[in-house]
Amino acid sequence: MRLPSRAATRAAFAVAALPLALSLAACSSGSSGSSGSDGKASAPSKPADPNAGVLTGTQLKQALAPASLMPKGVTPVADGTADSGGEFIAPPAKTAGKTDCAKFGNTYWLDITGLKGGVSFAQSDHAKQPDQTEEITQELDGFRGTTAQAVMKDVRAAVAACPTYTDTQAHAKVKVTGKETPGLGDEAYTITLTSSSWENGSTLIAARVGTSVLTLMSTAGSDNGAAAGQKIAAHVVKSLRVQKPKSS
């Protein structure tokens, strides 16, 4: 059974996040009112909120599938849960250069796109204890503007660039295949990882709902984690539909 490498949790981002109100104040501190046609000063215009339409980490956390929906024996991992809370994070810079195909082996694998996350996030990890031979991870990220659509394109591009990669733990060649997944969110893409050295493969699902992107990994079950992953992804997508972005 494949045991994916565990990417470092991004809980530190939540600690470093600055309140949105402070960032907006900084943007407007140097502005001054202008005089209207009647000679009276008009109030300065309020700067546009760059995070408009984006769910907070708290809201994304609420959309994650609960432990009750996990397969039998798959339970929460103590250090596998984190979120960015009620405020937003400065958008991380995108890593340029050739795709690092080995990142498909990360527990949280969004960084295969060159981005380590959005301006908000929530994640959880569930596994069969004590050996974690079956695992399901969920990560939700909120992105500004049209970045979520770009992330989905980057997922597809990464699959095209990485027909195989080497699992450094098992020293084995891993085959990567992907396919469109209609009917799941605004768009979705499913990736299957298999190797002759593994007892079972992995299913990765990327699904977008508006400005939010789910990246899920499942090794639960004997079908490369497919059925369990699809069940969890469907629940998360449905939950995202009813969430409303925080008012600015």
XYZ file of C-alpha atoms in Angstrom:
248
model
C 0.000 0.000 0.000
C 1.346 3.360 -0.965
C 2.158 5.764 1.841
C 2.378 9.283 0.337
C 4.877 11.707 1.744
C 3.267 14.244 4.076
C 3.546 17.864 3.001
C 4.098 20.396 5.799
C 0.895 21.856 7.220
C 0.148 25.450 6.403
C -1.209 26.401 9.822
C 1.557 28.978 10.162
C -0.069 30.989 7.384
C -3.085 31.573 9.588
C -0.868 33.005 12.316
C 0.824 35.334 9.842
C -2.414 36.547 8.222
C -3.126 40.237 8.570
C -6.697 41.423 9.090
C -8.310 42.581 5.890
C -9.374 45.796 7.541
C -5.759 46.786 8.077
C -4.828 46.144 4.461
C -7.762 48.186 3.232
C -6.864 51.017 5.585
C -3.318 51.042 4.273
C -4.571 51.287 0.703
C -6.797 54.240 1.473
C -4.655 56.131 3.990
C -3.003 58.330 1.375
C -6.161 59.223 -0.528
C -8.006 62.492 -0.130
C -11.438 63.723 -1.066
C -12.011 65.662 -4.266
C -14.200 68.689 -4.829
C -17.476 68.215 -6.631
C -19.104 70.641 -9.067
C -20.608 72.561 -6.143
C -17.182 73.085 -4.588
C -17.822 70.729 -1.691
C -15.349 67.964 -0.931
C -16.639 64.494 -1.798
C -15.784 61.406 0.210
C -12.894 59.317 -1.138
C -14.006 56.209 -3.007
C -13.645 52.925 -1.150
C -11.010 50.657 -2.726
C -12.290 47.453 -4.253
C -11.952 44.405 -2.030
C -9.529 42.002 -3.772
C -11.018 39.113 -1.795
C -14.600 39.766 -2.855
C -16.356 36.494 -3.633
C -13.782 34.378 -1.752
C -14.731 32.139 1.178
C -12.790 32.484 4.426
C -10.872 29.609 5.968
C -13.619 29.257 8.560
C -16.217 28.817 5.815
C -14.018 26.408 3.867
C -13.556 24.317 7.016
C -17.324 23.998 7.331
C -17.469 22.612 3.779
C -14.988 19.784 4.422
C -16.463 16.293 4.712
C -16.852 15.158 8.346
C -15.362 12.010 9.854
C -18.797 10.355 9.724
C -18.562 10.162 5.920
C -15.183 8.425 5.898
C -14.858 4.681 5.199
C -14.948 2.322 8.172
C -11.762 2.501 10.198
C -10.582 5.772 8.610
C -10.394 8.322 11.432
C -9.056 11.881 11.899
C -5.294 12.376 12.097
C -4.487 14.567 15.091
C -2.075 16.939 13.333
C -3.812 16.883 9.961
C -6.324 19.699 10.443
C -5.658 23.409 9.860
C -7.366 26.488 8.425
C -6.735 30.200 7.913
C -9.629 31.380 10.090
C -11.793 34.404 9.379
C -9.222 36.643 7.690
C -7.318 36.408 4.428
C -3.671 35.660 3.665
C -1.512 37.537 1.169
C -1.527 35.458 -2.034
C 1.640 33.347 -2.281
C 3.954 33.752 -5.257
C 3.808 31.068 -7.918
C 6.919 28.951 -8.405
C 8.172 29.174 -11.975
C 10.023 26.521 -13.927
C 9.595 22.876 -14.836
C 6.857 20.887 -13.103
C 8.143 18.881 -10.143
C 6.305 15.645 -10.911
C 7.217 14.066 -7.554
C 4.810 16.499 -5.874
C 1.972 14.264 -7.056
C 3.160 12.055 -4.190
C 2.520 14.705 -1.528
C -0.359 14.176 0.867
C -1.492 17.714 0.070
C -0.592 18.034 -3.588
C -1.869 21.475 -4.674
C 1.736 22.662 -5.045
C 2.051 20.546 -8.213
C 0.565 23.696 -9.809
C 3.392 25.917 -8.543
C 1.134 27.499 -5.895
C 1.279 26.582 -2.226
C -2.239 27.828 -1.565
C -4.741 30.625 -1.916
C -5.721 33.598 0.228
C -7.713 31.242 2.472
C -7.564 27.515 3.144
C -8.828 24.602 5.203
C -7.563 21.029 5.275
C -8.056 17.734 7.075
C -6.429 14.316 7.062
C -8.113 10.999 7.866
C -6.365 7.617 7.918
C -6.651 4.025 9.072
C -4.587 3.736 12.229
C -1.977 2.871 13.300
C -0.156 2.317 9.999
C -2.128 4.809 7.858
C -2.360 2.300 5.010
C -5.604 3.937 3.869
C -5.796 7.726 3.821
C -8.109 10.496 2.656
C -6.993 14.120 2.686
C -9.017 17.195 1.776
C -7.702 20.669 1.051
C -9.855 23.641 0.102
C -8.278 26.890 -1.094
C -9.907 30.218 -1.893
C -8.448 32.270 -4.748
C -8.863 35.841 -5.948
C -10.444 36.715 -9.281
C -9.958 34.039 -11.941
C -7.011 32.328 -10.228
C -9.123 29.261 -9.388
C -9.727 28.626 -13.110
C -5.997 29.011 -13.745
C -5.231 26.481 -10.997
C -7.470 23.908 -12.681
C -5.670 24.479 -15.968
C -2.354 24.020 -14.189
C -3.525 20.692 -12.740
C -4.311 19.419 -16.215
C -1.004 20.750 -17.534
C 0.893 18.977 -14.747
C -0.644 15.638 -15.730
C 0.303 16.241 -19.347
C 3.866 17.070 -18.273
C 4.167 14.067 -15.934
C 3.121 10.748 -17.505
C 5.309 9.136 -14.825
C 7.400 10.047 -11.794
C 9.574 8.176 -9.286
C 8.253 7.404 -5.812
C 11.327 8.172 -3.701
C 10.084 6.060 -0.768
C 9.489 2.854 -2.738
C 12.031 3.721 -5.479
C 9.327 2.795 -7.957
C 7.987 4.207 -11.196
C 4.493 5.680 -10.858
C 2.093 6.032 -13.775
C -0.038 9.204 -13.876
C -3.318 9.345 -15.814
C -6.029 11.997 -15.783
C -9.539 12.549 -17.075
C -12.249 15.193 -17.024
C -14.963 14.593 -14.419
C -18.238 16.177 -15.547
C -21.011 16.921 -13.061
C -18.711 17.674 -10.139
C -18.716 21.392 -9.347
C -18.080 23.996 -12.032
C -15.277 21.779 -13.341
C -13.359 18.788 -12.072
C -10.440 16.572 -13.021
C -9.559 13.136 -11.646
C -6.029 11.729 -11.551
C -5.064 8.111 -10.915
C -1.616 7.115 -9.675
C -0.576 3.456 -10.009
C 2.623 1.468 -9.623
C 3.520 -2.207 -9.920
C 5.308 -1.820 -6.576
C 2.154 -0.699 -4.731
C -0.627 -2.893 -3.389
C -3.114 -0.154 -4.275
C -2.974 3.131 -6.145
C -4.191 6.632 -5.349
C -6.974 8.837 -6.640
C -6.492 12.607 -6.734
C -9.466 14.869 -7.451
C -9.377 18.584 -8.229
C -12.777 20.290 -8.294
C -13.697 23.967 -8.553
C -16.774 25.725 -7.211
C -16.585 29.442 -7.984
C -13.364 30.792 -6.462
C -12.743 27.684 -4.324
C -10.696 24.648 -5.362
C -10.749 21.234 -3.697
C -7.664 19.038 -3.991
C -8.356 15.600 -2.525
C -6.263 12.451 -2.179
C -7.681 8.981 -1.455
C -6.019 5.594 -1.029
C -9.017 4.079 0.799
C -10.446 0.892 -0.645
C -9.150 -1.624 -3.189
C -10.011 0.486 -6.264
C -7.106 2.959 -6.049
C -9.203 4.983 -3.626
C -11.645 6.002 -6.378
C -15.082 5.343 -4.851
C -14.220 6.816 -1.448
C -12.613 9.852 -3.065
C -15.592 10.510 -5.321
C -18.003 10.266 -2.376
C -16.050 12.781 -0.310
C -15.543 15.156 -3.257
C -19.285 15.144 -4.042
C -20.088 16.078 -0.439
C -17.552 18.919 -0.368
C -18.788 20.353 -3.671
C -22.388 20.288 -2.427
C -21.332 21.989 0.815
C -19.473 24.724 -1.062
C -22.605 25.535 -3.044
C -24.436 26.739 0.053
C -21.594 28.846 1.474
C -21.745 32.606 0.947
C -18.587 34.754 0.754
C -17.887 37.031 3.710
C -19.214 40.550 3.238
C -16.527 43.233 2.939
